[in-house]
PDB file of C-alpha atoms in Angstrom:
ATOM      1  CA  MET A   1     -34.409   5.206   6.016  1.00  0.00           C
ATOM      2  CA  LEU A   2     -32.890   1.928   7.187  1.00  0.00           C
ATOM      3  CA  THR A   3     -35.157  -0.730   8.548  1.00  0.00           C
ATOM      4  CA  LYS A   4     -34.151  -2.781  11.583  1.00  0.00           C
ATOM      5  CA  LYS A   5     -33.236  -5.650   9.243  1.00  0.00           C
ATOM      6  CA  ASP A   6     -31.128  -3.353   7.036  1.00  0.00           C
ATOM      7  CA  SER A   7     -29.389  -1.944  10.093  1.00  0.00           C
ATOM      8  CA  SER A   8     -28.480  -5.399  11.362  1.00  0.00           C
ATOM      9  CA  MET A   9     -26.844  -6.151   8.015  1.00  0.00           C
ATOM     10  CA  VAL A  10     -24.969  -2.842   7.864  1.00  0.00           C
ATOM     11  CA  ASP A  11     -23.623  -2.834  11.437  1.00  0.00           C
ATOM     12  CA  PRO A  12     -21.087  -5.661  10.879  1.00  0.00           C
ATOM     13  CA  ILE A  13     -19.832  -3.919   7.734  1.00  0.00           C
ATOM     14  CA  ILE A  14     -19.332  -0.674   9.648  1.00  0.00           C
ATOM     15  CA  GLU A  15     -17.438  -2.550  12.364  1.00  0.00           C
ATOM     16  CA  MET A  16     -15.199  -4.223   9.775  1.00  0.00           C
ATOM     17  CA  ALA A  17     -14.460  -0.838   8.213  1.00  0.00           C
ATOM     18  CA  LYS A  18     -13.530   0.589  11.614  1.00  0.00           C
ATOM     19  CA  THR A  19     -11.289  -2.399  12.312  1.00  0.00           C
ATOM     20  CA  ALA A  20      -9.601  -2.046   8.917  1.00  0.00           C
ATOM     21  CA  GLU A  21      -9.007   1.646   9.570  1.00  0.00           C
ATOM     22  CA  GLN A  22      -7.473   0.901  12.983  1.00  0.00           C
ATOM     23  CA  LEU A  23      -5.244  -1.778  11.444  1.00  0.00           C
ATOM     24  CA  THR A  24      -4.094   0.657   8.773  1.00  0.00           C
ATOM     25  CA  LEU A  25      -3.227   3.283  11.394  1.00  0.00           C
ATOM     26  CA  LYS A  26      -1.154   0.725  13.301  1.00  0.00           C
ATOM     27  CA  ALA A  27       0.549  -0.380  10.092  1.00  0.00           C
ATOM     28  CA  VAL A  28       1.454   3.208   9.225  1.00  0.00           C
ATOM     29  CA  GLY A  29       3.062   3.630  12.652  1.00  0.00           C
ATOM     30  CA  ILE A  30       5.031   0.399  12.373  1.00  0.00           C
ATOM     31  CA  TYR A  31       6.187   0.886   8.790  1.00  0.00           C
ATOM     32  CA  SER A  32       7.014   4.531   9.434  1.00  0.00           C
ATOM     33  CA  LYS A  33       9.619   3.451  11.986  1.00  0.00           C
ATOM     34  CA  GLU A  34      10.854   0.670   9.695  1.00  0.00           C
ATOM     35  CA  VAL A  35      11.329   3.011   6.726  1.00  0.00           C
ATOM     36  CA  GLU A  36      13.132   5.573   8.864  1.00  0.00           C
ATOM     37  CA  ASN A  37      15.460   2.866  10.227  1.00  0.00           C
ATOM     38  CA  ILE A  38      16.260   1.573   6.737  1.00  0.00           C
ATOM     39  CA  ILE A  39      17.057   5.042   5.438  1.00  0.00           C
ATOM     40  CA  GLU A  40      18.938   6.294   8.526  1.00  0.00           C
ATOM     41  CA  ARG A  41      21.083   3.162   8.681  1.00  0.00           C
ATOM     42  CA  LYS A  42      21.599   3.273   4.909  1.00  0.00           C
ATOM     43  CA  THR A  43      20.513  -0.352   4.721  1.00  0.00           C
ATOM     44  CA  LYS A  44      21.435  -2.046   1.462  1.00  0.00           C
ATOM     45  CA  ASP A  45      19.997  -5.455   2.366  1.00  0.00           C
ATOM     46  CA  GLN A  46      17.498  -6.073  -0.407  1.00  0.00           C
ATOM     47  CA  GLN A  47      15.550  -8.709   1.518  1.00  0.00           C
ATOM     48  CA  THR A  48      14.931  -6.283   4.374  1.00  0.00           C
ATOM     49  CA  ILE A  49      13.807  -3.514   2.033  1.00  0.00           C
ATOM     50  CA  GLU A  50      11.627  -5.777  -0.092  1.00  0.00           C
ATOM     51  CA  ARG A  51      10.001  -7.371   2.951  1.00  0.00           C
ATOM     52  CA  CYS A  52       9.035  -3.887   4.053  1.00  0.00           C
ATOM     53  CA  LEU A  53       7.714  -2.930   0.611  1.00  0.00           C
ATOM     54  CA  ASP A  54       5.759  -6.196   0.393  1.00  0.00           C
ATOM     55  CA  GLY A  55       3.994  -5.488   3.672  1.00  0.00           C
ATOM     56  CA  MET A  56       3.317  -1.879   2.824  1.00  0.00           C
ATOM     57  CA  LEU A  57       1.574  -2.759  -0.437  1.00  0.00           C
ATOM     58  CA  ASP A  58      -1.425  -4.099   1.469  1.00  0.00           C
ATOM     59  CA  PHE A  59      -2.053  -0.659   2.974  1.00  0.00           C
ATOM     60  CA  CYS A  60      -1.186   1.680   0.080  1.00  0.00           C
ATOM     61  CA  GLY A  61      -4.827   2.683  -0.270  1.00  0.00           C
ATOM     62  CA  ASP A  62      -4.023   5.023   2.622  1.00  0.00           C
ATOM     63  CA  GLU A  63      -2.313   8.307   1.676  1.00  0.00           C
ATOM     64  CA  LYS A  64       0.160   8.192   4.565  1.00  0.00           C
ATOM     65  CA  MET A  65       1.206   4.639   3.715  1.00  0.00           C
ATOM     66  CA  LEU A  66       1.496   5.526   0.052  1.00  0.00           C
ATOM     67  CA  ALA A  67       3.815   8.408   0.974  1.00  0.00           C
ATOM     68  CA  LEU A  68       5.997   5.981   2.990  1.00  0.00           C
ATOM     69  CA  PHE A  69       5.959   3.476   0.122  1.00  0.00           C
ATOM     70  CA  LYS A  70       7.112   6.166  -2.320  1.00  0.00           C
ATOM     71  CA  LYS A  71       9.809   7.336   0.098  1.00  0.00           C
ATOM     72  CA  LEU A  72      11.231   3.828   0.423  1.00  0.00           C
ATOM     73  CA  CYS A  73      10.998   3.269  -3.340  1.00  0.00           C
ATOM     74  CA  ARG A  74      12.993   6.473  -3.974  1.00  0.00           C
ATOM     75  CA  TYR A  75      15.648   5.258  -1.529  1.00  0.00           C
ATOM     76  CA  TYR A  76      15.708   1.747  -3.024  1.00  0.00           C
ATOM     77  CA  LEU A  77      15.979   3.093  -6.581  1.00  0.00           C
ATOM     78  CA  ALA A  78      19.735   3.605  -6.223  1.00  0.00           C
ATOM     79  CA  ILE A  79      20.136   0.021  -4.975  1.00  0.00           C
ATOM     80  CA  ASN A  80      17.863  -1.957  -7.305  1.00  0.00           C
ATOM     81  CA  GLU A  81      16.088   0.023 -10.005  1.00  0.00           C
ATOM     82  CA  THR A  82      14.524  -3.081 -11.565  1.00  0.00           C
ATOM     83  CA  ALA A  83      12.900  -4.115  -8.294  1.00  0.00           C
ATOM     84  CA  VAL A  84      11.488  -0.615  -7.760  1.00  0.00           C
ATOM     85  CA  ILE A  85       9.912  -0.671 -11.215  1.00  0.00           C
ATOM     86  CA  GLU A  86       8.325  -4.016 -10.345  1.00  0.00           C
ATOM     87  CA  TYR A  87       6.987  -2.664  -7.039  1.00  0.00           C
ATOM     88  CA  VAL A  88       5.536   0.406  -8.754  1.00  0.00           C
ATOM     89  CA  ASN A  89       3.825  -1.846 -11.281  1.00  0.00           C
ATOM     90  CA  ILE A  90       2.426  -4.039  -8.495  1.00  0.00           C
ATOM     91  CA  TYR A  91       1.147  -0.923  -6.721  1.00  0.00           C
ATOM     92  CA  ARG A  92      -0.556   0.204  -9.914  1.00  0.00           C
ATOM     93  CA  GLU A  93      -2.191  -3.187 -10.406  1.00  0.00           C
ATOM     94  CA  LEU A  94      -3.491  -3.196  -6.835  1.00  0.00           C
ATOM     95  CA  TRP A  95      -4.382   0.427  -6.197  1.00  0.00           C
ATOM     96  CA  ASP A  96      -4.429   2.573  -9.325  1.00  0.00           C
ATOM     97  CA  ILE A  97      -8.165   2.202  -9.852  1.00  0.00           C
ATOM     98  CA  GLU A  98      -8.541   4.841 -12.566  1.00  0.00           C
ATOM     99  CA  GLU A  99      -5.821   3.290 -14.684  1.00  0.00           C
ATOM    100  CA  ASN A 100      -7.238  -0.215 -14.141  1.00  0.00           C
ATOM    101  CA  GLU A 101     -10.726   0.960 -15.112  1.00  0.00           C
ATOM    102  CA  MET A 102      -9.367   2.550 -18.298  1.00  0.00           C
ATOM    103  CA  ASP A 103      -7.517  -0.657 -19.163  1.00  0.00           C
ATOM    104  CA  GLU A 104     -10.697  -2.684 -18.645  1.00  0.00           C
ATOM    105  CA  LYS A 105     -12.669  -0.265 -20.808  1.00  0.00           C
ATOM    106  CA  LYS A 106     -10.079  -0.516 -23.598  1.00  0.00           C
ATOM    107  CA  LYS A 107     -10.282  -4.307 -23.438  1.00  0.00           C
ATOM    108  CA  GLY A 108     -14.067  -4.117 -23.678  1.00  0.00           C
ATOM    109  CA  ASP A 109     -13.893  -1.778 -26.665  1.00  0.00           C
ATOM    110  CA  ALA A 110     -11.549  -4.078 -28.563  1.00  0.00           C
TER     111      ALA A 110
END
């Protein structure tokens, strides 16, 4: 059971988590429209696409954002395969926790 002191320490963390969740939901809405516009307009401008991918990376811990990120990467693959490979690698470094944990374990075993 939480004491009053424990509760006062936990409350700000809960509020931050709620705020982060709300921010992620807004980001999904914004980037959803952006991705659809890029694909519908058949945008080839690499700066526009990469700016979108850069922003999305911060929210790829969310399944909906990850689905949008993958969708845009599949579209961008025909335009700049090398860049897509780099973005996938960045995603893995940031969000692929299992793979990162295995890499750390291998380093520790060496």
